[in-house]
Amino acid sequence: ADGRVVLKPTTRRPRPLLGAHFNFADGPNEVLLEMRKPRLQDSLAGVLRDSGIEDLRMSFHGYYSLMSPEATERLKNETRLPIQFPWFPIEDYISFIKKYKFTTVLGLNVEEGAEVAADLLERFKRADARDLITSVELGNEPFLSDRPWLPEDYAERSADIIERIRPYGRKIAIALAVGKDKRNPVRIAGNDYTERTLRALARRIDLRTSTDLYGVIHLYSKGVSPKTVEQFNRIVRRYSSMKYQVTEYNIRLWMSQNPHLTKEYALEFARKLNLLLAHPDVTGLWIHSFPYHSLVYWTDGKVATVVGFTDPKLQGDDWRAGWHLTPAGRVHGYY
C-alpha cells in the first residue's frame, strides 16, 4: 500500500559446478599431448582455470578403453566408431587432475561391464584420488549409439554397474533423454526412452530412496533452457528425486561459422547460462567441448582448433601459438 516492494530471501544452495567435456578424440590432439607432458601441463591447466573450468568430463564415449590399446580396438568395433587417437594410460589423466586439483566426471563405457568400471574406480583409489570423482556417468547417449542400446538393455547393464561400484561411495549418473522425435538409431522418442529406462532400472535399484544418483542431460540450441529441465522432471519425478548434471551443452547446434569468436555469441551465452545456473535441480554444467567449442581455442600459428581450423575473425595476436580465450570463454571465467 505504501509503494514498497519486499524481496523474500530464498534458501541458499550449493552453486552448480562449471566444467567442460575434455575432448581427446579429434586432431590436433593438443589436449592429450599437453596432459601427458609435464613441461606443457601448466599451459593446459592455466587456460582451463582462466576459462572458469573446474571439473573435467572424461568420457570414454565408446572409443577409449582404459584397459589397453587392444581393448580399445575391440570396443570401437562393437560401437562402430572409426575414431583414431594416440592411446594413453588413464593414470596420466589421474595424475594431471590430481596435480592441478581438478575434479572429474568419468563417462565410462557400459559395453565393458561392471568389472571394468570397478577397475577404473580402483585405479583412482590406488592413486588416492577417489574424492576427485564428481560422478561416474554410465555411458554417453545410449539412445544415439550405433550399437544400439534399447532402454531395457541399457538399464540392465547400468544396474549391474551401479551394484558393483556403489561400495566406492561415488555419485552415479544415468543417461536420460527428452522429446518426441524418433529420428535416432533406436527409433524411440526421448520421452519414451527415459520412461522405459527408469521403469526397468527401478526393478533392481530403489530409485525413490537412492541418494547417490544423478540424471545426465544434454542441452543444445533452443533446449538450453530451464523449460527443458522441467520436461525431464515431468518424467523423472515419477520415479526419483535425483538432480541433474548437464554434462554437455551448447547454445548453438552447429558451429560452422565459429560464432563463439564473437561478442554477440558471448552475450547470448551469458543470458542462457544465467537461467540454468539458477535452476535448483541443476548441479553442474559441462560445456561441449574443450577445446573445440565456445570457451577456448589452440593454435600453432597456422591452424586453430576452431571449425575449419582457420577463420577471418582471427587476426594478429589471435594467431600467437598457444591457447586463447574466446569472448564466451572470458564470460565463463567471470562465473
Coordinates of C-alpha atoms in Angstrom, one line a residue:
A1 CA 0.0 0.0 0.0
D2 CA 2.9 2.4 0.7
G3 CA 4.6 1.5 -2.6
R4 CA 7.4 -0.7 -1.1
V5 CA 8.5 -4.0 -2.6
V6 CA 9.7 -6.6 -0.2
L7 CA 12.1 -9.3 -1.5
K8 CA 11.9 -12.5 0.4
P9 CA 15.3 -14.4 0.6
T10 CA 15.4 -17.8 -1.0
T11 CA 17.1 -20.8 0.6
R12 CA 20.8 -20.9 -0.1
R13 CA 22.1 -23.9 -2.0
P14 CA 25.4 -25.0 -3.4
R15 CA 26.2 -23.4 -6.7
P16 CA 26.5 -25.6 -9.8
L17 CA 29.9 -26.9 -10.9
L18 CA 31.3 -25.4 -14.1
G19 CA 33.1 -27.8 -16.3
A20 CA 33.9 -28.9 -19.8
H21 CA 33.9 -32.1 -21.9
F22 CA 37.6 -32.9 -22.0
N23 CA 37.9 -33.9 -25.7
F24 CA 40.9 -36.0 -26.8
A25 CA 39.4 -37.8 -29.8
D26 CA 39.8 -35.3 -32.7
G27 CA 43.1 -34.0 -34.1
P28 CA 45.1 -32.0 -33.5
N29 CA 45.4 -33.9 -30.2
E30 CA 46.8 -30.9 -28.2
V31 CA 44.8 -31.7 -25.1
L32 CA 46.1 -35.2 -24.9
L33 CA 49.7 -34.1 -25.7
E34 CA 49.8 -31.4 -23.1
M35 CA 48.1 -33.5 -20.4
R36 CA 50.8 -36.1 -20.8
K37 CA 53.9 -33.9 -21.0
P38 CA 54.9 -32.2 -17.7
R39 CA 56.6 -29.3 -19.4
L40 CA 53.3 -28.4 -21.2
Q41 CA 50.9 -29.1 -18.4
D42 CA 51.0 -25.7 -16.9
S43 CA 49.7 -24.0 -20.0
L44 CA 46.8 -26.5 -20.3
A45 CA 45.8 -26.2 -16.6
G46 CA 46.2 -22.4 -16.9
V47 CA 43.7 -22.0 -19.7
L48 CA 41.3 -24.3 -18.0
R49 CA 41.3 -22.1 -14.9
D50 CA 41.2 -18.9 -16.9
S51 CA 38.1 -20.0 -18.7
G52 CA 36.4 -20.9 -15.4
I53 CA 36.6 -24.7 -15.8
E54 CA 36.9 -26.6 -12.5
D55 CA 35.6 -30.1 -13.4
L56 CA 36.5 -32.2 -16.4
R57 CA 34.2 -34.7 -18.1
M58 CA 36.5 -37.5 -19.2
S59 CA 34.0 -39.5 -21.3
F60 CA 35.3 -42.7 -22.9
H61 CA 32.5 -42.4 -25.4
G62 CA 32.8 -45.9 -26.8
Y63 CA 36.2 -45.1 -28.4
Y64 CA 38.6 -45.5 -25.5
S65 CA 39.2 -48.3 -23.1
L66 CA 41.4 -47.8 -20.1
M67 CA 42.4 -51.5 -20.2
S68 CA 44.7 -51.4 -23.3
P69 CA 45.0 -50.3 -26.9
E70 CA 43.8 -53.8 -28.0
A71 CA 40.7 -53.4 -25.8
T72 CA 40.1 -50.0 -27.3
E73 CA 40.1 -51.5 -30.8
R74 CA 37.6 -54.3 -29.8
L75 CA 35.4 -51.6 -28.2
K76 CA 35.4 -49.4 -31.3
N77 CA 34.5 -52.4 -33.5
E78 CA 31.5 -53.0 -31.2
T79 CA 30.4 -49.4 -31.1
R80 CA 31.2 -48.9 -34.8
L81 CA 33.4 -45.8 -34.2
P82 CA 36.4 -45.3 -36.5
I83 CA 38.0 -42.6 -34.4
Q84 CA 41.8 -42.7 -34.1
F85 CA 44.0 -41.1 -31.5
P86 CA 47.2 -42.0 -29.6
W87 CA 46.1 -44.3 -26.7
F88 CA 47.1 -43.2 -23.2
P89 CA 47.1 -44.8 -19.7
I90 CA 44.3 -43.5 -17.6
E91 CA 46.9 -42.9 -14.9
D92 CA 48.2 -40.0 -17.0
Y93 CA 44.8 -38.3 -16.6
I94 CA 44.6 -39.1 -12.9
S95 CA 48.0 -37.6 -12.2
F96 CA 47.1 -34.5 -14.2
I97 CA 43.9 -33.7 -12.4
K98 CA 45.4 -34.6 -9.0
K99 CA 48.4 -32.2 -9.7
Y100 CA 46.2 -29.3 -10.6
K101 CA 43.3 -30.1 -8.3
F102 CA 40.5 -30.5 -10.9
T103 CA 37.6 -32.8 -10.2
T104 CA 36.1 -35.1 -12.8
V105 CA 33.0 -36.8 -14.2
L106 CA 34.0 -40.2 -15.6
G107 CA 31.9 -41.3 -18.5
L108 CA 32.7 -45.0 -18.7
N109 CA 31.6 -47.5 -21.3
V110 CA 28.6 -49.6 -20.3
E111 CA 29.7 -52.0 -23.0
E112 CA 32.7 -53.0 -20.9
G113 CA 30.6 -54.1 -17.9
A114 CA 30.8 -53.9 -14.2
E115 CA 34.3 -55.3 -13.6
V116 CA 36.0 -52.8 -15.9
A117 CA 34.0 -50.0 -14.1
A118 CA 35.3 -51.3 -10.8
D119 CA 38.8 -51.4 -12.2
L120 CA 38.6 -47.7 -13.1
L121 CA 37.5 -46.8 -9.5
E122 CA 40.2 -49.0 -8.1
R123 CA 42.9 -47.1 -10.0
F124 CA 41.6 -43.8 -8.6
K125 CA 41.6 -45.3 -5.2
R126 CA 45.2 -46.5 -5.5
A127 CA 46.2 -43.0 -6.6
D128 CA 44.5 -41.5 -3.6
A129 CA 42.2 -39.6 -6.0
R130 CA 38.8 -41.1 -5.4
D131 CA 37.5 -37.9 -3.9
L132 CA 38.2 -36.1 -7.1
I133 CA 35.4 -38.1 -8.8
T134 CA 32.3 -35.9 -9.1
S135 CA 30.3 -38.8 -10.6
V136 CA 30.6 -41.9 -12.7
E137 CA 28.5 -41.4 -15.8
L138 CA 27.0 -44.6 -17.3
G139 CA 27.8 -44.3 -21.0
N140 CA 27.2 -41.5 -23.4
E141 CA 23.8 -41.0 -25.1
P142 CA 23.0 -44.7 -25.5
F143 CA 19.9 -43.7 -27.4
L144 CA 22.1 -42.2 -30.2
S145 CA 24.6 -45.0 -30.3
D146 CA 25.0 -47.0 -33.5
R147 CA 25.5 -50.0 -31.3
P148 CA 22.4 -49.5 -30.4
W149 CA 21.0 -49.8 -26.9
L150 CA 17.4 -50.4 -26.2
P151 CA 16.3 -48.8 -22.9
E152 CA 15.8 -52.1 -21.1
D153 CA 19.3 -53.3 -22.2
Y154 CA 20.9 -50.1 -21.1
A155 CA 19.0 -50.2 -17.7
E156 CA 20.1 -53.8 -17.1
R157 CA 23.7 -53.2 -17.8
S158 CA 23.6 -50.0 -15.7
A159 CA 22.1 -51.8 -12.8
D160 CA 25.0 -54.3 -12.9
I161 CA 27.5 -51.4 -12.7
I162 CA 25.6 -49.5 -10.0
E163 CA 25.5 -52.5 -7.7
R164 CA 29.2 -53.2 -8.3
I165 CA 30.6 -49.8 -7.8
R166 CA 28.4 -48.4 -5.0
P167 CA 30.9 -49.5 -2.3
Y168 CA 33.3 -46.9 -3.6
G169 CA 31.0 -44.2 -2.4
R170 CA 30.8 -42.0 -5.5
K171 CA 27.8 -40.5 -7.2
I172 CA 26.5 -42.4 -10.3
A173 CA 24.9 -40.7 -13.2
I174 CA 22.3 -42.2 -15.6
A175 CA 21.8 -41.1 -19.2
L176 CA 18.4 -39.5 -19.9
A177 CA 16.7 -38.1 -23.0
V178 CA 13.6 -35.9 -23.6
G179 CA 11.4 -35.1 -26.6
K180 CA 9.1 -36.7 -29.1
D181 CA 11.5 -37.0 -32.0
K182 CA 12.1 -40.7 -33.1
R183 CA 14.8 -39.9 -35.6
N184 CA 17.6 -41.8 -33.8
P185 CA 19.2 -45.3 -34.2
V186 CA 16.7 -47.0 -31.9
R187 CA 13.6 -45.2 -33.3
I188 CA 12.3 -44.4 -29.8
A189 CA 11.3 -40.9 -28.7
G190 CA 13.4 -39.4 -25.9
N191 CA 10.4 -39.2 -23.5
D192 CA 9.7 -42.9 -24.0
Y193 CA 13.4 -43.9 -23.8
T194 CA 13.7 -42.2 -20.4
E195 CA 10.4 -43.6 -19.1
R196 CA 11.4 -47.2 -20.2
T197 CA 14.9 -46.8 -18.8
L198 CA 13.7 -45.7 -15.3
R199 CA 10.9 -48.3 -15.2
A200 CA 13.4 -51.1 -16.0
L201 CA 16.0 -49.7 -13.6
A202 CA 13.5 -49.4 -10.8
R203 CA 13.0 -53.2 -10.9
R204 CA 16.6 -53.6 -9.5
I205 CA 17.5 -50.3 -8.0
D206 CA 15.4 -48.4 -5.4
L207 CA 15.3 -45.1 -7.2
R208 CA 12.9 -43.4 -4.8
T209 CA 15.2 -43.7 -1.8
S210 CA 18.6 -43.6 -3.6
T211 CA 20.7 -40.5 -2.8
D212 CA 23.7 -41.3 -4.9
L213 CA 22.1 -41.0 -8.3
Y214 CA 22.1 -38.1 -10.8
G215 CA 20.3 -37.8 -14.1
V216 CA 22.6 -36.9 -17.1
I217 CA 21.0 -34.5 -19.5
H218 CA 22.4 -32.9 -22.7
L219 CA 21.1 -29.5 -23.8
Y220 CA 21.6 -27.9 -27.2
S221 CA 20.3 -24.8 -29.1
K222 CA 16.8 -24.0 -28.0
G223 CA 17.0 -26.7 -25.4
V224 CA 19.4 -24.7 -23.3
S225 CA 16.6 -23.6 -21.1
P226 CA 15.0 -24.3 -17.7
K227 CA 11.9 -25.4 -19.6
T228 CA 13.8 -28.4 -20.8
V229 CA 14.8 -29.3 -17.2
E230 CA 11.1 -29.2 -16.3
Q231 CA 10.3 -31.6 -19.2
F232 CA 12.7 -34.1 -17.7
N233 CA 11.1 -33.5 -14.3
R234 CA 7.7 -34.5 -15.6
I235 CA 9.0 -37.9 -16.3
V236 CA 11.8 -38.4 -13.7
R237 CA 9.8 -37.3 -10.7
R238 CA 7.5 -40.2 -11.0
Y239 CA 10.5 -42.4 -10.1
S240 CA 13.2 -40.4 -8.4
S241 CA 14.1 -37.0 -6.8
M242 CA 17.5 -37.1 -8.5
K243 CA 19.0 -33.8 -9.6
Y244 CA 20.8 -33.3 -12.9
Q245 CA 24.2 -33.0 -14.4
V246 CA 24.2 -31.2 -17.7
T247 CA 27.4 -32.9 -19.0
E248 CA 27.0 -31.5 -22.5
Y249 CA 25.5 -28.2 -23.6
N250 CA 26.0 -25.6 -26.4
I251 CA 23.7 -22.7 -27.2
R252 CA 24.1 -23.5 -30.9
L253 CA 23.6 -26.9 -32.6
W254 CA 26.0 -26.1 -35.4
M255 CA 29.2 -24.1 -35.0
S256 CA 30.3 -24.0 -38.7
Q257 CA 30.8 -20.2 -38.7
N258 CA 32.7 -20.1 -35.4
P259 CA 30.1 -17.9 -33.7
H260 CA 31.9 -18.3 -30.4
L261 CA 34.6 -15.9 -31.7
T262 CA 32.1 -13.0 -31.5
K263 CA 30.9 -10.8 -28.6
E264 CA 27.3 -11.3 -29.7
Y265 CA 27.6 -15.0 -29.0
A266 CA 29.2 -14.3 -25.6
L267 CA 26.2 -12.2 -24.6
E268 CA 23.7 -14.8 -25.7
F269 CA 25.7 -17.4 -23.9
A270 CA 25.6 -15.4 -20.7
R271 CA 21.8 -14.9 -20.9
K272 CA 21.1 -18.6 -21.3
L273 CA 23.7 -19.8 -18.8
N274 CA 22.2 -17.4 -16.1
L275 CA 18.9 -19.2 -16.2
L276 CA 20.4 -22.7 -15.8
L277 CA 22.7 -21.7 -13.1
A278 CA 19.7 -20.6 -11.1
H279 CA 17.7 -23.8 -11.5
P280 CA 17.6 -25.7 -8.2
D281 CA 17.8 -29.1 -10.0
V282 CA 21.0 -28.4 -11.9
T283 CA 24.1 -29.4 -10.0
G284 CA 26.7 -28.8 -12.8
L285 CA 27.2 -27.7 -16.4
W286 CA 29.9 -29.1 -18.7
I287 CA 30.2 -27.2 -22.0
H288 CA 30.8 -29.4 -25.0
S289 CA 33.6 -29.4 -25.7
F290 CA 37.1 -28.4 -24.9
P291 CA 38.9 -27.0 -26.9
Y292 CA 36.7 -27.0 -29.9
H293 CA 33.5 -25.2 -28.9
S294 CA 32.9 -21.9 -27.3
L295 CA 35.4 -21.2 -24.5
V296 CA 39.0 -21.5 -25.9
Y297 CA 40.9 -22.4 -28.9
W298 CA 44.5 -23.5 -29.5
T299 CA 46.8 -22.6 -32.5
D300 CA 50.2 -23.3 -33.7
G301 CA 50.2 -20.1 -35.7
K302 CA 48.9 -21.9 -38.8
V303 CA 45.8 -23.8 -37.9
A304 CA 43.5 -23.4 -34.9
T305 CA 41.1 -25.7 -33.0
V306 CA 38.1 -23.9 -34.5
V307 CA 35.7 -25.3 -37.0
G308 CA 37.6 -25.4 -40.3
F309 CA 40.9 -24.7 -38.5
T310 CA 41.1 -21.1 -39.8
D311 CA 38.7 -18.1 -39.6
P312 CA 39.0 -14.5 -40.8
K313 CA 37.8 -13.3 -37.4
L314 CA 41.2 -14.5 -36.0
Q315 CA 43.7 -11.7 -36.7
G316 CA 47.1 -10.5 -35.5
D317 CA 47.8 -11.8 -31.9
D318 CA 45.0 -14.3 -32.2
W319 CA 47.4 -16.4 -34.2
R320 CA 50.1 -16.4 -31.5
A321 CA 51.0 -20.0 -30.8
G322 CA 49.3 -21.4 -27.7
W323 CA 45.9 -21.2 -26.0
H324 CA 43.4 -18.2 -26.4
L325 CA 40.2 -17.4 -24.6
T326 CA 37.1 -16.6 -26.8
P327 CA 34.7 -13.9 -25.7
A328 CA 32.5 -16.7 -24.3
G329 CA 35.5 -18.1 -22.5
R330 CA 36.0 -14.8 -20.7
V331 CA 32.3 -14.7 -19.7
H332 CA 32.6 -18.3 -18.4
G333 CA 35.7 -17.2 -16.5
Y334 CA 33.8 -14.5 -14.8
Y335 CA 31.3 -17.0 -13.5

